Coordinates of C-alpha atoms and ligand atoms in Angstrom, one line a residue:
X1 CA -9.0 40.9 35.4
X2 CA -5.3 40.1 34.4
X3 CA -6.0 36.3 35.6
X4 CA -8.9 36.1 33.4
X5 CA -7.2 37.5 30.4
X6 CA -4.4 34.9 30.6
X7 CA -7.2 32.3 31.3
X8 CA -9.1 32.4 27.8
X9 CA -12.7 34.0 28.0
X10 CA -15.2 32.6 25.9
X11 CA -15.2 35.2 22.1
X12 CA -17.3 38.2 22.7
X13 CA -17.4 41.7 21.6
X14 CA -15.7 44.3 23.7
X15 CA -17.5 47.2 25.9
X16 CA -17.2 50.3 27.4
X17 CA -15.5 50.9 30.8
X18 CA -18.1 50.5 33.7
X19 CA -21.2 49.6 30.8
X20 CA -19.5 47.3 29.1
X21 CA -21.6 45.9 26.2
X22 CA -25.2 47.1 27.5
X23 CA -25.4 49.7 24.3
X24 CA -26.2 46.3 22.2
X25 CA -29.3 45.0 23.7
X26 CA -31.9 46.7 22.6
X27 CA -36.1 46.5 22.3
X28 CA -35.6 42.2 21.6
X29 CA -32.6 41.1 23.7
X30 CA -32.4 37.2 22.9
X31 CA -33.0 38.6 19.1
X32 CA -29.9 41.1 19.7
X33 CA -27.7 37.9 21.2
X34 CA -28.9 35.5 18.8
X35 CA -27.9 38.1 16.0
X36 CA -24.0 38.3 18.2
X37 CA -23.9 35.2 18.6
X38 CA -23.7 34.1 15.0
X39 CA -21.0 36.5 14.6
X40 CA -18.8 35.2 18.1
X41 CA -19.8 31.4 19.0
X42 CA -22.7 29.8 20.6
X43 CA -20.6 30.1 23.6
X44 CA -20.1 34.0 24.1
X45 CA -18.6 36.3 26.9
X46 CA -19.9 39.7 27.3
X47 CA -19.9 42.3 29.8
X48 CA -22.9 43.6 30.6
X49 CA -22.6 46.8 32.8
X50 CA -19.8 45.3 35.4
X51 CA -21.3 42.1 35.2
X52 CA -19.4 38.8 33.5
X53 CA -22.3 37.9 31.6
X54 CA -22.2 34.3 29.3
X55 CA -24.7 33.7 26.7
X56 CA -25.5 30.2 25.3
X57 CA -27.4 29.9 21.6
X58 CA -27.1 26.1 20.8
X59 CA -28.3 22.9 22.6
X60 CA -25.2 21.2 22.7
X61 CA -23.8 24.2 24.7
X62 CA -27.0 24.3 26.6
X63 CA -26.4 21.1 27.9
X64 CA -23.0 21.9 29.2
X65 CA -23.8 24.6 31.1
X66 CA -27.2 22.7 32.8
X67 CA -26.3 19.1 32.2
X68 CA -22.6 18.7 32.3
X69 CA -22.0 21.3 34.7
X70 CA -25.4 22.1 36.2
X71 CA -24.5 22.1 40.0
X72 CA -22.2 24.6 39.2
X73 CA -24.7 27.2 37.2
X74 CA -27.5 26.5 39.3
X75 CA -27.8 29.7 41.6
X76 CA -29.1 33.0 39.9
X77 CA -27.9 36.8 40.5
X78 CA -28.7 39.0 42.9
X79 CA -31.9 40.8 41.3
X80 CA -33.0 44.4 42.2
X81 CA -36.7 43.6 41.5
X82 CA -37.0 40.7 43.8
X83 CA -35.1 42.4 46.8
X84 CA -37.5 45.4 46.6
X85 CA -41.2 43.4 45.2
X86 CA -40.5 39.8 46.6
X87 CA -39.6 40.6 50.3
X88 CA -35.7 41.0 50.1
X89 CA -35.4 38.0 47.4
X90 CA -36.6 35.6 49.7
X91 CA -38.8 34.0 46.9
X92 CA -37.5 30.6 45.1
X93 CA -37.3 31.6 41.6
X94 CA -34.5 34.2 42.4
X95 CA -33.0 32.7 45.8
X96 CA -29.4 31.3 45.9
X97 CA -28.6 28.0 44.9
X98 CA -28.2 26.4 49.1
X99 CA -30.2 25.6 51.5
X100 CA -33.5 27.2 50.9
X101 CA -33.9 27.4 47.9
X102 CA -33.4 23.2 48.2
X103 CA -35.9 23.0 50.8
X104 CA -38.5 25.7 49.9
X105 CA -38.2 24.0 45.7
X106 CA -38.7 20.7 47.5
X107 CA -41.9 22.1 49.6
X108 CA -43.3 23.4 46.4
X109 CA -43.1 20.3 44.5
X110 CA -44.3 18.0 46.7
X111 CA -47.0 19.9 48.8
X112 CA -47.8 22.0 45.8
X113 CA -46.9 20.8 42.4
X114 CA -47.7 17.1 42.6
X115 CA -49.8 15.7 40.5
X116 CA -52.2 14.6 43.1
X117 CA -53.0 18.5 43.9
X118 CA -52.7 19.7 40.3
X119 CA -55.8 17.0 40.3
X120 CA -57.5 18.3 43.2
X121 CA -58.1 21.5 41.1
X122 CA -59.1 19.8 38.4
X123 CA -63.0 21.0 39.1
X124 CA -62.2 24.0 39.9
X125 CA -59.9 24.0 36.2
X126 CA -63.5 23.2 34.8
X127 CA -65.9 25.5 35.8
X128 CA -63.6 28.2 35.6
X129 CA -62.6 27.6 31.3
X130 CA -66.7 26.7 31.3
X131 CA -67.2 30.6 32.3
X132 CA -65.0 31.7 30.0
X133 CA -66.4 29.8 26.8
X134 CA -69.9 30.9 28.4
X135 CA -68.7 34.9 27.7
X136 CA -67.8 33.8 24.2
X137 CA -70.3 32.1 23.4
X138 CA -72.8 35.4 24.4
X139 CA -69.9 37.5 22.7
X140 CA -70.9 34.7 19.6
X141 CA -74.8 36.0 19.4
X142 CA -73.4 39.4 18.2
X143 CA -73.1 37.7 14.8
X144 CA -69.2 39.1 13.3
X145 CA -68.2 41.1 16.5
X146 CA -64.9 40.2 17.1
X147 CA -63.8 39.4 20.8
X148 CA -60.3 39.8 22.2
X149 CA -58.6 36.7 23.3
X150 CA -55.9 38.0 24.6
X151 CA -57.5 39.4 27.0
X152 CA -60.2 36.7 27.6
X153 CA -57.2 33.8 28.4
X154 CA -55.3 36.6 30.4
X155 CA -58.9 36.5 32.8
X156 CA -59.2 33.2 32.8
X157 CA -55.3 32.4 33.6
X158 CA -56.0 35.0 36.3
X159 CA -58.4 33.3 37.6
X160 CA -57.8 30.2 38.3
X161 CA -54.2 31.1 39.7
X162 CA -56.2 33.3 42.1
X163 CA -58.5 30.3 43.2
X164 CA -55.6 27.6 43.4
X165 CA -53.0 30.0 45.2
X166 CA -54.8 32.4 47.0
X167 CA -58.0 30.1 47.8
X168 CA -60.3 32.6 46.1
X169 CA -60.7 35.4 42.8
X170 CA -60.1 38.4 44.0
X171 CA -61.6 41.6 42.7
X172 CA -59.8 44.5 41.4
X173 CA -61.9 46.6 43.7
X174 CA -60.9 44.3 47.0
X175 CA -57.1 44.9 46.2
X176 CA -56.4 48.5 45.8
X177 CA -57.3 51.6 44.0
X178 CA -54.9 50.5 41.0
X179 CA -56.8 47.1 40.7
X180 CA -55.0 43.4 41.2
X181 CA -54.5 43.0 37.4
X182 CA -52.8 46.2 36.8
X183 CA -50.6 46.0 40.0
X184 CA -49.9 42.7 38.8
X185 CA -48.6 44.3 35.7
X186 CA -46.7 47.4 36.7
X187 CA -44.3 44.6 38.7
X188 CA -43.7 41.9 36.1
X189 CA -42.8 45.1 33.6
X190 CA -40.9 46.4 36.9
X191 CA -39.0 43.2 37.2
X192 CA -38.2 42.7 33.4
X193 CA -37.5 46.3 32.5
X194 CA -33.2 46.5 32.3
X195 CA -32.3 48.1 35.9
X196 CA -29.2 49.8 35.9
X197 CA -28.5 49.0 39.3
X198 CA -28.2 45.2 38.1
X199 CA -25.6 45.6 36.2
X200 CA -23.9 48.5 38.2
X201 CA -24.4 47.4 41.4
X202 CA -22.5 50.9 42.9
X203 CA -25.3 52.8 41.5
X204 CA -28.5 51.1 42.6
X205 CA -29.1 53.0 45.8
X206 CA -29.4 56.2 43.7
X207 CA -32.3 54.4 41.6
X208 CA -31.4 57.0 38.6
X209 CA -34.3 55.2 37.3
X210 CA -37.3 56.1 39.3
X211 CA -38.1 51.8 39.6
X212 CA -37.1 51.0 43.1
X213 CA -39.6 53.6 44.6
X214 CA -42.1 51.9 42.3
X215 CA -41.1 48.6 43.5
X216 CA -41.7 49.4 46.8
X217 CA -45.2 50.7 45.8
X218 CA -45.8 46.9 44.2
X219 CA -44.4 45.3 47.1
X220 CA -46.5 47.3 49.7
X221 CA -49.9 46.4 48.5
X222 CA -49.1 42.4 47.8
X223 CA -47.8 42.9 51.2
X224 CA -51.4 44.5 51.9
X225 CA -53.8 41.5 50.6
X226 CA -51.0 39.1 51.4
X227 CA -51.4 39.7 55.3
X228 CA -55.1 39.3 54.9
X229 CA -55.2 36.5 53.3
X230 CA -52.7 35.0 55.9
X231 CA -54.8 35.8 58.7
X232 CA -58.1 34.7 56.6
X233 CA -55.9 31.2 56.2
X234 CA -54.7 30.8 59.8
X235 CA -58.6 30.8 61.1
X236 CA -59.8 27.3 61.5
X237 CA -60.9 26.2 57.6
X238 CA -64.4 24.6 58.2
X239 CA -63.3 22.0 55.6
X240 CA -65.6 22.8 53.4
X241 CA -62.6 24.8 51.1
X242 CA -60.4 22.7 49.1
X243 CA -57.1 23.1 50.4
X244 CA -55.0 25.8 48.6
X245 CA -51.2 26.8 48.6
X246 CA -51.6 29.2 50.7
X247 CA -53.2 26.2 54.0
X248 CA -49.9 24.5 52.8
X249 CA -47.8 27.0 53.1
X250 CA -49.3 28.4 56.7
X251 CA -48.4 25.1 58.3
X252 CA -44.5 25.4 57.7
X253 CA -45.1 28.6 59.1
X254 CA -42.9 28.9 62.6
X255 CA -40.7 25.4 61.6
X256 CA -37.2 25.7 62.5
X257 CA -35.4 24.6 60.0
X258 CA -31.0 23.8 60.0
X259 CA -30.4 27.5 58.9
X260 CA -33.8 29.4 58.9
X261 CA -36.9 30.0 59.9
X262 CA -40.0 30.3 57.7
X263 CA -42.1 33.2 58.2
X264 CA -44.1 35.5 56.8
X265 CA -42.3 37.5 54.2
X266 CA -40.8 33.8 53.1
X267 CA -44.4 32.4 52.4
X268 CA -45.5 36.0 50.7
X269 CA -42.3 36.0 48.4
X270 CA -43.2 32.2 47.8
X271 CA -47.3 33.3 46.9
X272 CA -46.2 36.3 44.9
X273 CA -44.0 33.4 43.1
X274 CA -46.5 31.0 42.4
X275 CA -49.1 33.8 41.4
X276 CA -46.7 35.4 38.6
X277 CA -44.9 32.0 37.5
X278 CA -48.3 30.4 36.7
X279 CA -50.4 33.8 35.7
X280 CA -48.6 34.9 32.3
X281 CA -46.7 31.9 31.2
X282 CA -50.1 29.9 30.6
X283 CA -51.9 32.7 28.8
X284 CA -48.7 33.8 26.7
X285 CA -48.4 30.4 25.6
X286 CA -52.1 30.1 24.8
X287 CA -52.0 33.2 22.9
X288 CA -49.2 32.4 20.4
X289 CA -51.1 28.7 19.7
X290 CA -54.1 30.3 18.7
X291 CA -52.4 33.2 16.6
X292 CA -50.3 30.4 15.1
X293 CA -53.7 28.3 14.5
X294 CA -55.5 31.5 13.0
X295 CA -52.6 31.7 10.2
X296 CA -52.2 28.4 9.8
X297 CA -55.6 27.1 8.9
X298 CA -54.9 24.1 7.7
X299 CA -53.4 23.0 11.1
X300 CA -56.8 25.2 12.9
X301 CA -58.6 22.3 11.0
X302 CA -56.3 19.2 11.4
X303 CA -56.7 19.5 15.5
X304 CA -60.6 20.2 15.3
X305 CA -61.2 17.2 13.2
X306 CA -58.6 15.6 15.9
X307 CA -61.0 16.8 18.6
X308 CA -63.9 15.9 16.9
X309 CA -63.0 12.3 16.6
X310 CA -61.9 12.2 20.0
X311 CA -63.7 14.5 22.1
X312 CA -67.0 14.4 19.3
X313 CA -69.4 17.9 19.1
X314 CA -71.8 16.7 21.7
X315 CA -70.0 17.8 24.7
X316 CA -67.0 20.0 26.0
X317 CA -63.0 18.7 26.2
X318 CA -62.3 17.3 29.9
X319 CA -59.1 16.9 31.1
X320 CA -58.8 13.2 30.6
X321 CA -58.9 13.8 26.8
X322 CA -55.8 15.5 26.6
X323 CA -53.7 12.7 26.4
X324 CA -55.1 11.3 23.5
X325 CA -54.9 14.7 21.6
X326 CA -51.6 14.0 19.2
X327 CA -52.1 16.6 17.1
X328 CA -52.8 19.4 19.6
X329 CA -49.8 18.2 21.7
X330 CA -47.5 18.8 18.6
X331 CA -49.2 22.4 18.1
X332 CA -48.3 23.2 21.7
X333 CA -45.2 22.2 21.4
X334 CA -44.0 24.1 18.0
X335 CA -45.7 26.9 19.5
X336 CA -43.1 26.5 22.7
X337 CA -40.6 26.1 20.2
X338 CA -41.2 29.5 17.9
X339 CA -43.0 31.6 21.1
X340 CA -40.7 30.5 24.4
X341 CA -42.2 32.1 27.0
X342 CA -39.0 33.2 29.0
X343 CA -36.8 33.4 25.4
X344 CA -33.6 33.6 28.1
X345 CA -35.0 31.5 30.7
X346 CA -34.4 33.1 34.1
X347 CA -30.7 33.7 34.5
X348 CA -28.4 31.2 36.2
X349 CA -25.5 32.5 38.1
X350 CA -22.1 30.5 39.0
X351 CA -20.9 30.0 42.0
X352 CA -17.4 29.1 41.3
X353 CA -14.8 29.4 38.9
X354 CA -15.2 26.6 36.0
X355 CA -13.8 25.6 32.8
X356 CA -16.7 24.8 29.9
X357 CA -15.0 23.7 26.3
X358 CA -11.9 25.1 27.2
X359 CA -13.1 28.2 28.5
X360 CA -12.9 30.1 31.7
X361 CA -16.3 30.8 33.0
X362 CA -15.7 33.4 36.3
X363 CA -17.1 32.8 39.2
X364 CA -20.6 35.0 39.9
X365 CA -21.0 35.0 35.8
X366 CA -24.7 35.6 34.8
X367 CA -26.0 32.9 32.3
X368 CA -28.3 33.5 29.9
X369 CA -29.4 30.2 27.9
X370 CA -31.1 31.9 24.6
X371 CA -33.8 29.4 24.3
X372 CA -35.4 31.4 21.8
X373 CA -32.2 30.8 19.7
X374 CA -32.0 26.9 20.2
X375 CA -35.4 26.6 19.2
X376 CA -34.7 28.1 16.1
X377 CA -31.2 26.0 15.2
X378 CA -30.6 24.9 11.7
X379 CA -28.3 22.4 12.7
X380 CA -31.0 21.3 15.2
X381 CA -34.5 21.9 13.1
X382 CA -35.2 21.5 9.0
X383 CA -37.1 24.9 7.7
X384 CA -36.7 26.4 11.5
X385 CA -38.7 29.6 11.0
X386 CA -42.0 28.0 10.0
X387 CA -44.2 26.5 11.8
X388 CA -44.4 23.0 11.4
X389 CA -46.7 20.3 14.2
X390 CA -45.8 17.7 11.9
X391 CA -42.5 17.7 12.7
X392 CA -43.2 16.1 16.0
X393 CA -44.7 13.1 14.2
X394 CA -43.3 10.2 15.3
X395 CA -40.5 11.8 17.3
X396 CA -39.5 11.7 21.4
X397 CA -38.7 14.9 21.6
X398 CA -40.5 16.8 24.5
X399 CA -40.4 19.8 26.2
X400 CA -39.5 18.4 29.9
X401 CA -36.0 19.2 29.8
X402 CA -34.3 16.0 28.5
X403 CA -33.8 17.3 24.7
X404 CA -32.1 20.2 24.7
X405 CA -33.0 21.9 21.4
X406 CA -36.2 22.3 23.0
X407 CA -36.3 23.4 26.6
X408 CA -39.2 26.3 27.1
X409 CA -38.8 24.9 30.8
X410 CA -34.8 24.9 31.0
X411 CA -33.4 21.6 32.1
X412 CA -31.5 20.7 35.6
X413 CA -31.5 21.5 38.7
X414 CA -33.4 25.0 38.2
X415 CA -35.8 23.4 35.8
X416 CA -39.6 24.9 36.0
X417 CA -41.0 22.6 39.0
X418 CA -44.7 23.8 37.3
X419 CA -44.4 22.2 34.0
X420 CA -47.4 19.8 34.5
X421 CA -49.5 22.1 35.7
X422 CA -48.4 24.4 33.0
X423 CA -48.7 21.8 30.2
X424 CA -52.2 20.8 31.6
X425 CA -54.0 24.6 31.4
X426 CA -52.3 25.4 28.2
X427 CA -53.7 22.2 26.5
X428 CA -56.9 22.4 27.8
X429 CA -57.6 25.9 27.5
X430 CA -56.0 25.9 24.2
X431 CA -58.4 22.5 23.1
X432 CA -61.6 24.2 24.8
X433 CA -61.7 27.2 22.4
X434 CA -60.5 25.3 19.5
X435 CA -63.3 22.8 20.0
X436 CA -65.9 24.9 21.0
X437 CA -65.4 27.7 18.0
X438 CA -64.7 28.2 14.5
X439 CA -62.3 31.5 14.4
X440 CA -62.2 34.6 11.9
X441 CA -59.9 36.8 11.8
X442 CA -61.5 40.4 11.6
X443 CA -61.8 43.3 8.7
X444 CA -61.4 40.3 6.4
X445 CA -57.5 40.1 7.2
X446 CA -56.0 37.3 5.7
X447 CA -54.1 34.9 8.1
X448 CA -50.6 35.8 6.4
X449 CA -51.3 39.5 7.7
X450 CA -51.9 38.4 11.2
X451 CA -49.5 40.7 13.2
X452 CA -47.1 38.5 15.3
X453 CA -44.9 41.7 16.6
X454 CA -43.7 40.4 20.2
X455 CA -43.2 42.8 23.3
X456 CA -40.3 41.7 25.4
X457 CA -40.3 41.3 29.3
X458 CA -40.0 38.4 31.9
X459 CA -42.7 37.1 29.7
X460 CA -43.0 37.7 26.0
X461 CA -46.6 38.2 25.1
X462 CA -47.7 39.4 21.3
X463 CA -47.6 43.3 21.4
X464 CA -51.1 43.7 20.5
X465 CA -54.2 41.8 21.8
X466 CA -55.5 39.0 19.5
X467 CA -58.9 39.4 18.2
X468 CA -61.3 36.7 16.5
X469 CA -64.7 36.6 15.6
X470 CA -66.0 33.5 17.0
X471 CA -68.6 31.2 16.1
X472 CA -69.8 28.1 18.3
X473 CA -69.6 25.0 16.4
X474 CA -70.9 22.2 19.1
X475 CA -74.1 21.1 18.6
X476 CA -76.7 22.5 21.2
X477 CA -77.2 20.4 23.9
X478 CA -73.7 20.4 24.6
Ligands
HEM501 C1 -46.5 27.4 30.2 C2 -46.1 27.5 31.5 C3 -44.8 27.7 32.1 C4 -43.6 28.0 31.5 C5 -43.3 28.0 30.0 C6 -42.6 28.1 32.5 C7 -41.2 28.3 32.3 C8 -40.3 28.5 33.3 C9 -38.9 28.7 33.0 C10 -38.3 28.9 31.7 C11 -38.3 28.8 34.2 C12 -36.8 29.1 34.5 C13 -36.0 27.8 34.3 C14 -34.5 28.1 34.5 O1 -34.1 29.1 35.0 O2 -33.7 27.3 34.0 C15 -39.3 28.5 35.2 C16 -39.0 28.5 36.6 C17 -40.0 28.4 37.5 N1 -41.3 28.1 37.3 FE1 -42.2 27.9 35.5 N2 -43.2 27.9 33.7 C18 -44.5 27.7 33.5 C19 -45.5 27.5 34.5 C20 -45.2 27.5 35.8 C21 -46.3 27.2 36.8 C22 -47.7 26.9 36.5 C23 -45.6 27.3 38.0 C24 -46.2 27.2 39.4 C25 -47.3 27.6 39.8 C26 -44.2 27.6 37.8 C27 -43.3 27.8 38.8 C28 -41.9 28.1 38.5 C29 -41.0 28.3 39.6 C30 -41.2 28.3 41.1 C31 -39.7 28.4 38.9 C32 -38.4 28.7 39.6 C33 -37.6 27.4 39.8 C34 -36.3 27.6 40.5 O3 -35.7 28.6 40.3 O4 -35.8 26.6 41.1 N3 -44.0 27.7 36.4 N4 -40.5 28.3 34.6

């Protein structure tokens, strides 16, 4: 502690013994440390609990910490929720910076996350966004019933993760007596709630909180379906099945490799990743677009005519369109920029001592890269808090981790290896229901009083479920 002292901490306010500065996060975190940091610096030092915690609010300082100095910030924490949900952490968003984590990120995207197999799902992408337009088009009939989206992209996100991952959907009733969607739930809300124990690390084996007993309830039945659908997998696949990630992953399954062995709980930590990483993000993402659309009507009717021109009324959006969509591209990235998914991205840890700007950063800090704070920088953005596609006209920057006032997929080393993927269901979903409906907002709300409360957690999703009255606007035959 003395050393530290003498060696010039980034500014940051000071704590209490033992809790340090946890008292000042409270429902909004990255809205708490975007309000401190533009009282101490966009570089600030804080101790969260006994943790060394630094917290980064602009992109020039985001690009030191995962540009400059990536290598050195690009391991993450130790994490109570993944050791008790993901099989003792062994999954890749959370594991070390080494080894595995090299090799299992370099298995994922190549086997998994190329483009070639993104495309080999591309059918599958289809029929699955088809169903879902069928539901609200038979939802449309009901002339001024108003069907909730939220929960409609959630499904169909659901979905299609299922059928790519897992190989099939799989029905609440097939999981357990809780259901797949809610279990699903209860341990992304396990693993975002604040856990005492991962600040205090003394304190976690008395789990003051009640989670790690519910953790272990999570973990048991993904451990449940994930041992079926292992053994379903390992039978001979009478090639009639696409291959999914889970075939992929079954034939590393046994291989030695310099410093481990991959088995079982590795490839179930590395499902349960790909399931949750691809579930939420899409449909949060989605959500925000079209609650940005609905209040911006004007920009609800500058990327139909887009689609109309482009796509015309006579039949559905396919996948090849998407690239020749300007305008909706723009929308879905303003709506990264207001609405990023993981407003803190995941936290990066160090794993040595470094100096950044002049400053000491400890070795084993916790980084947390405020995206949510970047995206919103005056010096950065003109008129930051509104919501603006336009502003994209004409200009390179994109959301792949190059331009770092705008990185809803972080940048470096632990960059988001799904980012195609990602970028390829949120703009066709997000086109499909565009193109296929006209939107209303119900009770004759106007679009100003759309509600656009969030509701933190790994994910930040709107607090309440979107609803819209639709009404299908291609013609017939289509
Ligand atoms: C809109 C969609 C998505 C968004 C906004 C998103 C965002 C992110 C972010 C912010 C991170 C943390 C980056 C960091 O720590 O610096 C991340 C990591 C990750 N994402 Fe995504 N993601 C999306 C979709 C996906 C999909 C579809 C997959 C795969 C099926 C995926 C797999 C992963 C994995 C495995 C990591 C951990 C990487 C590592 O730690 O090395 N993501 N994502």
């Amino acid at each position: 502690w003395w050393k530290n002292k003498k060696k010039r901490l980034p500014p940051g306010p000071t704590g209490f013994p033992i809790f340090g500065s946890l008292h000042l996060l409270g429902e909004f975190p990255h809205k708490d440390l975007h309000r401190l940091a533009r009282k101490y610096g966009h570089i600030m030092y804080m101790r969260l609990g006994l943790m060394h915690t630094i917290v980064i609010s602009s992109p020039e300082a985001a690009e030191l910490f995962l540009k400059t100095h990536d290598l050195v910030f690009a391991s993450r924490p130790p994490h109570e929720s993944s050791k008790h949900i993901s099989f003792g952490q062994k999954n890749l968003i959370f594991s070390e910076y080494g080894v595995y984590w090299r090799d299992t990120r370099k298995m994922c995207t190549i086997e998994l996350l190329s483009n070639h197999k993104i495309n080999s799902f591309k059918s599958m992408r289809r029929e699955e966004v088809s169903l879902c337009v069928e539901s609200i088009r038979a939802a449309a009939n009901n002339r001024g019933v108003a069907v909730d989206l939220s929960d409609k992209v959630s499904s169909l996100s659901v979905d299609m993760s299922c059928r790519m991952v897992l190989g099939k959907k799989y029905k609440d009733e097939e999981f357990d007596e809780r259901g797949f969607k809610s279990v699903v739930r209860e341990g992304i809300q396990l693993a975002s709630a604040p856990n005492l124990g991962d600040y205090i690390p003394f304190i976690a084996p008395l789990d003051l909180q009640g989670f790690t007993k519910r953790m272990k309830s999570v973990n048991k039945a993904f451990d449940n379906l994930f041992e079926k659908i292992i053994e379903e997998h390992l039978k001979p696949n009478d090639g009639e099945r696409t291959k999914d990630f889970v075939d992929v992953m079954v034939g590393f399954m046994g291989s030695e490799e310099s410093e481990y062995r991959i088995e079982r709980p590795h490839i179930k930590a590395i499902m349960l990743d790909m399931l949750v990483a691809s579930m939420d993000t899409s449909s949060t993402t989605i959500e925000w677009a079209l609650s940005e659309l609905m209040r911006h009507p004007k920009a609800m009717k500058k990327v139909q005519k887009e689609l109309e021109n482009v796509v015309g009324l006579d039949k559905m959006v396919e996948e090849s369109d998407l690239g020749k969509l300007d305008y909706l591209n723009m929308v879905v990235k303003e709506t990264f920029r207001l609405h990023p998914v993981a407003p803190l991205l995941v936290p990066h840890a160090s794993t040595e001592d470094c100096t950044v700007n002049g400053y000491h950063i400890p070795k084993k800090s916790r980084v947390l890269i405020n995206v949510w704070a970047t995206g919103r920088d005056p010096n950065a953005w003109t008129d930051a808090e509104k919501f603006i596609p336009e502003r994209f006209e004409g200009s390179s920057v994109d959301v792949t981790g190059n331009h770092f006032q705008l990185i809803p997929f972080g940048s470096g080393r632990r960059r988001c290896p799904g980012i195609q993927l990602g970028l390829t269901v949120v703009q066709l979903v997000l086109a499909q229901l565009v193109h296929c409906f006209d939107w209303e907002l119900p009770n004759n709300m106007l679009p100003e009083e759309l509600d656009m409360t969030e509701e933190f957690g790994l994910t930040v999703p709107r607090a309440k479920h979107l609803l819209a009255i639709p009404s299908y606007r291609l013609r017939k035959s289509a």
